[in-house]
Each structure stands twice: as structure tokens, then as C-alpha cells.
Amino acid sequence: MEQKTIGILTSGGDAPGMNAAVRAVVRTAIKKGFKVVGIERGYNGLINGELIEMDMRSVSDIIHRGGTVLYTARCKEFRELPGILKAKETCIQNNICGIVVIGGDGSFRGAADLSAQGIPCVGIPGTIDNDISCTEYTIGYDTAMNTAVEMVDKLRDTAQSHDRCSVVEVMGRHAGYIALNAGIACGATSIMVPEVKTDVEDVIKKIKISQQLGKHHYIIMVAEGIGNVEEIAKRIEAETGIESRGTVLGHVQRGGNPTVRDRVVASQMGYYAVELLEKGIGNRVIGLKDNKMVDYDIQEALKMKKPFEEDLFRIANDISF
Ligand code: F6P
């Protein structure tokens, strides 16, 4: 009988720690007697049959590397049935009995569609944004926050030297987790996130209060999507007289060597995903809850709502002047 094969792919935006998850999946599956194929460029690779056989050594020296050795992509073709059926055909041709999908919500929708076609898929949450509701933690988040903090510390040096206000945009698509946590860690005077309504006027008021308390330089942390940081900086300068600059940190936050936390969680999640597939369980997504691995039905996971860390937001606001 032909050896059963497990496929692994990374999909959507890359995140530091994805490689550590790939390594864990490959090694766990081989140890359990499976053959493993890496599927390149997300679902595109599944549609086009871009598969590479993985062995124990093919994942050596990647645990510490950012990005993803399997490449990643967003695949429009996979959103429609013909694309899904092509992918299913690749699985049948290659004896693939289960796939681990590392990515975000969009990638999990694809995993659910393929599971419905009889190919069990298990999702591992990998995105720097931490915006996946069914899990307290997503792979890449810790590294991205640390990168943001390192960058803002540098901005603070120059803001301090010039008595300026530095308005910094961090990533997060529609979520403020990076902005809030990096913001509190950088001692930002104000943090603007989509989850809590904050006008530029509120920020300006806060700066003026801090100014009266003797402050000379300011960090304003802004989540992506809130507004243009150059324009916010101009308004602050016009209304306070404090010279201000806008900086978009951008994709630098997506790269770099994963932190300990990202490597450890990625390894745990990769291991757990293979355990599920070994039992023939698919259409699941893994999450971290109270520091333990859990898994949910994908459709249920996609309906969940993640509470915003309001207490942390309040604390950040109350202690930064
Ligand atoms: O999901 C991660 C993320 O980095 C978001 O924070 C950002 O909005 C988006 O991806 C940018 O994606 P890309 O540049 O790959 O289109």
C-alpha cells in the first residue's frame, strides 16, 4: 500500500515563526510514518501541483529564520469551486490524506472548503496581527511587536533630541493588538486603534496635558487603517506648535528572526496539527487558550469574536503623560 502523505502549506501574509511550524509538522509527521510534501505558494501550489518532498533534513536550519521556506501567496482561484476541485485532484493524485494550512482567516476558509471535499485540513494561526478570534495567540505576533518596539525606540532617540512628536503607524489590518501592546511597551502618549474611538483632537488634548507636565517629546502609536500618519503629524504640529513627523513602519514588521515565543508556540501547534490529522480529524483550527492547545471546527472558529484588551488600553492611557 502506498505510504499516506501529509501536505503542508503557508498562505496569506508571511509571519516569523512559520518556518518553525513547518519544521514541527514535517518532523512529527515523518516520525509517525507519513510521507510529507511541502506545497509551494499556498493554495496556488496545490492547484498547480507545485509539491516538494520533505525529509527530516529539508527542515534543518530554518527554525530561526523569518519568512517561509514554502513561499506564500493569496489565491483568488481557490475561492471558486473549479479551483478547489483542481486542488482536490492534486491531493488524490499524490495520495495526500491531510493538509496543514498555516495562515489567517482567509486561509482557514480555504481549509474548510477542501475539508468539505473530503481532504481533511487543519489550520494553524499564523499572522503578525493576532487578529484570529479562536486563539489568544497567532504565530508571528510576538516577533512583530518586538520589531515595532525596537524601531520606535530608535524613533524616540531622534524625537527626544529634537523635542518632536513622532507619529508611528504599525500594521494590524483591522486590528489594534500590535499598536496597543507595542504602544504601551514604548510609553506612547496616545494609542489609536480601530477598536476604541479616538479622534486626533483627543490625542492633541493628551499631548497638551503632557506638555504642561513638562514633557518635550512624544510617541503617538497609530494602527494601520486609522488615518494617514503624515496628516495626523501635521495637525498635531499646527495645533500644538510641536514639530511632528509621521513614520510608517510597514513590512519591516513582517520579517526577522522569530522570538522564543513564536518558535515555541509554532512548534507546539505544528505537533498538535499532525496529531489531529493522524486521527483522521480535519476541518479544525488550532488555538491557544489559557496556555493550552485547543482546536475548533473551522466554521465555528470563524464566527467567534475576540475581546479587545480594554483594560490594557485604559492602563496605557492612564500611565503615559
Ligand atoms: O496580515 C498581516 C498584514 O501584514 C497586515 O497587517 C497588513 O494589513 C497586510 O498583511 C499587508 O499585506 P500585504 O502587503 O502582504 O498585502
GROMACS .gro file of C-alpha atoms and ligand atoms in nm:
model
  337
    1MET     CA    1   0.000   0.000   0.000
    2GLU     CA    2   0.126   0.345  -0.088
    3GLN     CA    3   0.250   0.547   0.210
    4LYS     CA    4   0.000   0.807   0.332
    5THR     CA    5   0.108   1.164   0.265
    6ILE     CA    6   0.058   1.482   0.464
    7GLY     CA    7   0.084   1.816   0.287
    8ILE     CA    8   0.190   2.143   0.442
    9LEU     CA    9   0.143   2.494   0.308
   10THR     CA   10   0.173   2.855   0.420
   11SER     CA   11  -0.084   3.101   0.293
   12GLY     CA   12  -0.164   3.475   0.318
   13GLY     CA   13   0.084   3.721   0.468
   14ASP     CA   14   0.402   3.560   0.597
   15ALA     CA   15   0.487   3.573   0.967
   16PRO     CA   16   0.805   3.498   1.162
   17GLY     CA   17   0.771   3.152   1.314
   18MET     CA   18   0.601   2.993   1.014
   19ASN     CA   19   0.922   2.804   0.940
   20ALA     CA   20   0.932   2.669   1.294
   21ALA     CA   21   0.578   2.537   1.241
   22VAL     CA   22   0.673   2.381   0.905
   23ARG     CA   23   0.968   2.210   1.073
   24ALA     CA   24   0.748   2.072   1.353
   25VAL     CA   25   0.487   1.941   1.108
   26VAL     CA   26   0.744   1.774   0.882
   27ARG     CA   27   0.937   1.610   1.165
   28THR     CA   28   0.627   1.497   1.358
   29ALA     CA   29   0.461   1.351   1.050
   30ILE     CA   30   0.772   1.164   0.934
   31LYS     CA   31   0.821   1.025   1.282
   32LYS     CA   32   0.463   0.898   1.274
   33GLY     CA   33   0.528   0.718   0.945
   34PHE     CA   34   0.381   0.963   0.696
   35LYS     CA   35   0.541   1.090   0.379
   36VAL     CA   36   0.540   1.473   0.376
   37VAL     CA   37   0.512   1.712   0.084
   38GLY     CA   38   0.562   2.087   0.101
   39ILE     CA   39   0.310   2.273  -0.113
   40GLU     CA   40   0.467   2.591  -0.250
   41ARG     CA   41   0.298   2.932  -0.268
   42GLY     CA   42  -0.011   2.842  -0.071
   43TYR     CA   43  -0.320   2.711  -0.247
   44ASN     CA   44  -0.168   2.810  -0.585
   45GLY     CA   45   0.081   2.529  -0.539
   46LEU     CA   46  -0.197   2.286  -0.463
   47ILE     CA   47  -0.386   2.385  -0.776
   48ASN     CA   48  -0.075   2.370  -0.996
   49GLY     CA   49   0.088   2.068  -0.833
   50GLU     CA   50   0.395   2.256  -0.704
   51LEU     CA   51   0.494   1.995  -0.447
   52ILE     CA   52   0.829   1.914  -0.298
   53GLU     CA   53   0.906   1.609  -0.093
   54MET     CA   54   1.025   1.696   0.255
   55ASP     CA   55   1.254   1.485   0.471
   56MET     CA   56   1.396   1.533   0.820
   57ARG     CA   57   1.692   1.732   0.684
   58SER     CA   58   1.490   1.953   0.450
   59VAL     CA   59   1.374   2.149   0.754
   60SER     CA   60   1.717   2.181   0.916
   61ASP     CA   61   1.839   2.534   0.985
   62ILE     CA   62   1.502   2.702   0.941
   63ILE     CA   63   1.368   2.728   1.297
   64HIS     CA   64   1.540   3.064   1.342
   65ARG     CA   65   1.453   3.214   1.005
   66GLY     CA   66   1.175   3.461   0.928
   67GLY     CA   67   0.957   3.435   0.616
   68THR     CA   68   0.851   3.095   0.491
   69VAL     CA   69   1.066   2.847   0.302
   70LEU     CA   70   0.747   2.721   0.134
   71TYR     CA   71   0.671   3.068  -0.006
   72THR     CA   72   0.323   3.210   0.041
   73ALA     CA   73   0.051   3.371  -0.165
   74ARG     CA   74  -0.311   3.474  -0.164
   75CYS     CA   75  -0.500   3.263  -0.418
   76LYS     CA   76  -0.813   3.400  -0.590
   77GLU     CA   77  -0.866   3.083  -0.794
   78PHE     CA   78  -0.908   2.878  -0.477
   79ARG     CA   79  -1.209   3.090  -0.372
   80GLU     CA   80  -1.418   2.930  -0.652
   81LEU     CA   81  -1.527   2.567  -0.685
   82PRO     CA   82  -1.323   2.486  -1.001
   83GLY     CA   83  -1.004   2.588  -0.817
   84ILE     CA   84  -1.097   2.381  -0.513
   85LEU     CA   85  -1.166   2.078  -0.734
   86LYS     CA   86  -0.828   2.115  -0.907
   87ALA     CA   87  -0.664   2.122  -0.566
   88LYS     CA   88  -0.859   1.812  -0.462
   89GLU     CA   89  -0.736   1.634  -0.776
   90THR     CA   90  -0.373   1.715  -0.684
   91CYS     CA   91  -0.436   1.562  -0.342
   92ILE     CA   92  -0.584   1.244  -0.491
   93GLN     CA   93  -0.301   1.211  -0.745
   94ASN     CA   94  -0.042   1.244  -0.469
   95ASN     CA   95  -0.212   1.030  -0.205
   96ILE     CA   96  -0.245   1.333   0.025
   97CYS     CA   97  -0.463   1.231   0.319
   98GLY     CA   98  -0.443   1.558   0.511
   99ILE     CA   99  -0.306   1.910   0.488
  100VAL     CA  100  -0.175   2.154   0.749
  101VAL     CA  101  -0.254   2.512   0.649
  102ILE     CA  102  -0.059   2.788   0.824
  103GLY     CA  103  -0.221   3.129   0.775
  104GLY     CA  104  -0.509   3.354   0.874
  105ASP     CA  105  -0.888   3.352   0.846
  106GLY     CA  106  -0.889   3.360   0.463
  107SER     CA  107  -0.662   3.057   0.457
  108PHE     CA  108  -0.889   2.875   0.702
  109ARG     CA  109  -1.193   2.932   0.479
  110GLY     CA  110  -0.999   2.751   0.207
  111ALA     CA  111  -0.912   2.474   0.452
  112ALA     CA  112  -1.282   2.434   0.534
  113ASP     CA  113  -1.374   2.415   0.164
  114LEU     CA  114  -1.114   2.149   0.097
  115SER     CA  115  -1.216   1.953   0.408
  116ALA     CA  116  -1.574   1.957   0.275
  117GLN     CA  117  -1.437   1.793  -0.042
  118GLY     CA  118  -1.302   1.505   0.166
  119ILE     CA  119  -0.943   1.622   0.221
  120PRO     CA  120  -0.903   1.681   0.596
  121CYS     CA  121  -0.727   2.010   0.667
  122VAL     CA  122  -0.606   2.157   0.996
  123GLY     CA  123  -0.534   2.530   1.029
  124ILE     CA  124  -0.253   2.682   1.234
  125PRO     CA  125  -0.297   3.054   1.308
  126GLY     CA  126  -0.002   3.242   1.159
  127THR     CA  127  -0.022   3.618   1.122
  128ILE     CA  128   0.159   3.906   1.287
  129ASP     CA  129  -0.175   4.079   1.354
  130ASN     CA  130  -0.304   3.841   1.626
  131ASP     CA  131  -0.648   3.904   1.479
  132ILE     CA  132  -0.777   3.544   1.475
  133SER     CA  133  -1.066   3.513   1.717
  134CYS     CA  134  -1.038   3.150   1.820
  135THR     CA  135  -0.689   3.187   1.962
  136GLU     CA  136  -0.524   3.407   2.219
  137TYR     CA  137  -0.206   3.397   2.014
  138THR     CA  138  -0.102   3.381   1.649
  139ILE     CA  139   0.244   3.286   1.524
  140GLY     CA  140   0.447   3.596   1.437
  141TYR     CA  141   0.278   3.837   1.674
  142ASP     CA  142   0.549   3.848   1.938
  143THR     CA  143   0.828   3.896   1.685
  144ALA     CA  144   0.635   4.173   1.507
  145MET     CA  145   0.568   4.357   1.835
  146ASN     CA  146   0.932   4.333   1.933
  147THR     CA  147   1.039   4.462   1.592
  148ALA     CA  148   0.797   4.754   1.624
  149VAL     CA  149   0.927   4.835   1.972
  150GLU     CA  150   1.289   4.823   1.854
  151MET     CA  151   1.208   5.063   1.569
  152VAL     CA  152   1.011   5.301   1.787
  153ASP     CA  153   1.292   5.308   2.045
  154LYS     CA  154   1.512   5.441   1.764
  155LEU     CA  155   1.249   5.696   1.665
  156ARG     CA  156   1.227   5.804   2.027
  157ASP     CA  157   1.601   5.887   2.030
  158THR     CA  158   1.564   6.133   1.747
  159ALA     CA  159   1.228   6.266   1.873
  160GLN     CA  160   1.391   6.331   2.211
  161SER     CA  161   1.692   6.510   2.057
  162HIS     CA  162   1.467   6.743   1.858
  163ASP     CA  163   1.182   6.788   2.109
  164ARG     CA  164   0.949   6.638   1.849
  165CYS     CA  165   0.638   6.430   1.826
  166SER     CA  166   0.674   6.102   1.636
  167VAL     CA  167   0.353   5.960   1.492
  168VAL     CA  168   0.410   5.594   1.407
  169GLU     CA  169   0.191   5.362   1.204
  170VAL     CA  170   0.215   4.992   1.283
  171MET     CA  171   0.049   4.702   1.100
  172GLY     CA  172  -0.270   4.530   1.203
  173ARG     CA  173  -0.511   4.548   0.910
  174HIS     CA  174  -0.837   4.590   1.107
  175ALA     CA  175  -0.692   4.514   1.449
  176GLY     CA  176  -0.510   4.718   1.712
  177TYR     CA  177  -0.323   4.444   1.900
  178ILE     CA  178   0.024   4.538   1.776
  179ALA     CA  179  -0.047   4.910   1.824
  180LEU     CA  180  -0.175   4.863   2.179
  181ASN     CA  181   0.097   4.631   2.304
  182ALA     CA  182   0.387   4.797   2.124
  183GLY     CA  183   0.236   5.130   2.229
  184ILE     CA  184   0.234   5.050   2.599
  185ALA     CA  185   0.583   4.900   2.569
  186CYS     CA  186   0.714   5.219   2.408
  187GLY     CA  187   0.541   5.450   2.655
  188ALA     CA  188   0.334   5.609   2.379
  189THR     CA  189   0.150   5.923   2.487
  190SER     CA  190  -0.154   5.812   2.288
  191ILE     CA  191  -0.255   5.496   2.106
  192MET     CA  192  -0.507   5.499   1.823
  193VAL     CA  193  -0.671   5.165   1.744
  194PRO     CA  194  -0.983   5.071   1.545
  195GLU     CA  195  -1.144   4.904   1.849
  196VAL     CA  196  -1.165   5.226   2.057
  197LYS     CA  197  -1.287   5.552   1.909
  198THR     CA  198  -1.010   5.810   1.948
  199ASP     CA  199  -1.004   6.136   1.749
  200VAL     CA  200  -0.693   6.330   1.665
  201GLU     CA  201  -0.844   6.601   1.891
  202ASP     CA  202  -0.826   6.362   2.189
  203VAL     CA  203  -0.462   6.292   2.106
  204ILE     CA  204  -0.388   6.664   2.086
  205LYS     CA  205  -0.556   6.723   2.424
  206LYS     CA  206  -0.339   6.450   2.578
  207ILE     CA  207  -0.023   6.598   2.427
  208LYS     CA  208  -0.113   6.942   2.568
  209ILE     CA  209  -0.168   6.796   2.917
  210SER     CA  210   0.168   6.614   2.895
  211GLN     CA  211   0.331   6.935   2.768
  212GLN     CA  212   0.204   7.121   3.076
  213LEU     CA  213   0.353   6.845   3.289
  214GLY     CA  214   0.695   6.918   3.136
  215LYS     CA  215   0.711   6.662   2.856
  216HIS     CA  216   0.919   6.754   2.549
  217HIS     CA  217   0.888   6.462   2.309
  218TYR     CA  218   0.603   6.230   2.225
  219ILE     CA  219   0.528   5.898   2.060
  220ILE     CA  220   0.182   5.853   1.913
  221MET     CA  221   0.114   5.492   1.811
  222VAL     CA  222  -0.138   5.450   1.531
  223ALA     CA  223  -0.281   5.123   1.399
  224GLU     CA  224  -0.287   5.082   1.023
  225GLY     CA  225  -0.616   5.198   0.872
  226ILE     CA  226  -0.684   5.473   1.128
  227GLY     CA  227  -0.554   5.755   0.910
  228ASN     CA  228  -0.253   5.899   0.737
  229VAL     CA  229   0.026   5.949   0.992
  230GLU     CA  230   0.178   6.238   0.794
  231GLU     CA  231  -0.154   6.422   0.811
  232ILE     CA  232  -0.202   6.341   1.179
  233ALA     CA  233   0.152   6.474   1.241
  234LYS     CA  234   0.071   6.796   1.052
  235ARG     CA  235  -0.244   6.854   1.259
  236ILE     CA  236  -0.057   6.794   1.583
  237GLU     CA  237   0.213   7.039   1.476
  238ALA     CA  238  -0.043   7.301   1.370
  239GLU     CA  239  -0.240   7.280   1.695
  240THR     CA  240   0.041   7.234   1.949
  241GLY     CA  241   0.339   7.401   1.788
  242ILE     CA  242   0.540   7.083   1.846
  243GLU     CA  243   0.740   6.979   1.542
  244SER     CA  244   0.597   6.642   1.433
  245ARG     CA  245   0.690   6.363   1.192
  246GLY     CA  246   0.498   6.063   1.061
  247THR     CA  247   0.660   5.723   1.008
  248VAL     CA  248   0.507   5.410   0.858
  249LEU     CA  249   0.694   5.104   0.987
  250GLY     CA  250   0.544   4.882   0.716
  251HIS     CA  251   0.672   4.542   0.611
  252VAL     CA  252   0.981   4.550   0.828
  253GLN     CA  253   0.738   4.419   1.093
  254ARG     CA  254   0.675   4.104   0.893
  255GLY     CA  255   1.037   3.993   0.878
  256GLY     CA  256   1.319   3.895   1.108
  257ASN     CA  257   1.419   3.601   1.323
  258PRO     CA  258   1.127   3.472   1.529
  259THR     CA  259   1.137   3.525   1.905
  260VAL     CA  260   1.144   3.238   2.153
  261ARG     CA  261   0.768   3.262   2.200
  262ASP     CA  262   0.700   3.233   1.827
  263ARG     CA  263   0.934   2.937   1.786
  264VAL     CA  264   0.786   2.753   2.083
  265VAL     CA  265   0.419   2.811   2.000
  266ALA     CA  266   0.482   2.728   1.634
  267SER     CA  267   0.649   2.400   1.733
  268GLN     CA  268   0.361   2.308   1.966
  269MET     CA  269   0.096   2.394   1.707
  270GLY     CA  270   0.274   2.202   1.431
  271TYR     CA  271   0.297   1.894   1.651
  272TYR     CA  272  -0.067   1.918   1.757
  273ALA     CA  273  -0.187   1.962   1.397
  274VAL     CA  274  -0.025   1.635   1.289
  275GLU     CA  275  -0.175   1.454   1.588
  276LEU     CA  276  -0.522   1.559   1.466
  277LEU     CA  277  -0.457   1.451   1.108
  278GLU     CA  278  -0.318   1.121   1.229
  279LYS     CA  279  -0.659   1.056   1.388
  280GLY     CA  280  -0.822   1.148   1.056
  281ILE     CA  281  -0.965   1.469   1.206
  282GLY     CA  282  -1.000   1.763   0.965
  283ASN     CA  283  -1.185   2.092   0.931
  284ARG     CA  284  -1.024   2.211   1.256
  285VAL     CA  285  -0.824   2.514   1.352
  286ILE     CA  286  -0.581   2.515   1.640
  287GLY     CA  287  -0.581   2.780   1.908
  288LEU     CA  288  -0.400   2.870   2.226
  289LYS     CA  289  -0.632   2.910   2.525
  290ASP     CA  290  -0.503   2.961   2.882
  291ASN     CA  291  -0.162   2.845   2.754
  292LYS     CA  292  -0.301   2.515   2.627
  293MET     CA  293  -0.353   2.386   2.276
  294VAL     CA  294  -0.719   2.358   2.175
  295ASP     CA  295  -0.894   2.305   1.843
  296TYR     CA  296  -1.223   2.419   1.694
  297ASP     CA  297  -1.444   2.343   1.398
  298ILE     CA  298  -1.335   2.596   1.132
  299GLN     CA  299  -1.682   2.744   1.070
  300GLU     CA  300  -1.735   2.791   1.443
  301ALA     CA  301  -1.391   2.944   1.480
  302LEU     CA  302  -1.461   3.194   1.202
  303LYS     CA  303  -1.779   3.311   1.379
  304MET     CA  304  -1.604   3.378   1.711
  305LYS     CA  305  -1.541   3.732   1.836
  306LYS     CA  306  -1.218   3.822   2.009
  307PRO     CA  307  -1.246   4.062   2.301
  308PHE     CA  308  -1.019   4.366   2.279
  309GLU     CA  309  -0.781   4.419   2.571
  310GLU     CA  310  -0.973   4.719   2.706
  311ASP     CA  311  -0.806   4.706   3.047
  312LEU     CA  312  -0.466   4.728   2.884
  313PHE     CA  313  -0.583   5.020   2.672
  314ARG     CA  314  -0.702   5.202   2.984
  315ILE     CA  315  -0.375   5.130   3.167
  316ALA     CA  316  -0.172   5.254   2.869
  317ASN     CA  317  -0.374   5.573   2.866
  318ASP     CA  318  -0.358   5.627   3.242
  319ILE     CA  319   0.020   5.587   3.280
  320SER     CA  320   0.150   5.780   2.983
  321PHE     CA  321   0.195   6.153   3.032
  322F6P     O1  322  -0.188   4.020   0.786
  322F6P     C1  323  -0.066   4.079   0.804
  322F6P     C2  324  -0.054   4.209   0.733
  322F6P     O2  325   0.078   4.243   0.750
  322F6P     C3  326  -0.146   4.321   0.778
  322F6P     O3  327  -0.110   4.379   0.898
  322F6P     C4  328  -0.138   4.414   0.662
  322F6P     O4  329  -0.253   4.491   0.652
  322F6P     C5  330  -0.130   4.320   0.547
  322F6P     O5  331  -0.078   4.199   0.597
  322F6P     C6  332  -0.045   4.367   0.433
  322F6P     O6  333  -0.036   4.264   0.342
  322F6P     P1  334   0.040   4.260   0.203
  322F6P     O7  335   0.138   4.371   0.200
  322F6P     O8  336   0.102   4.126   0.201
  322F6P     O9  337  -0.066   4.274   0.102
   0.00000   0.00000   0.00000
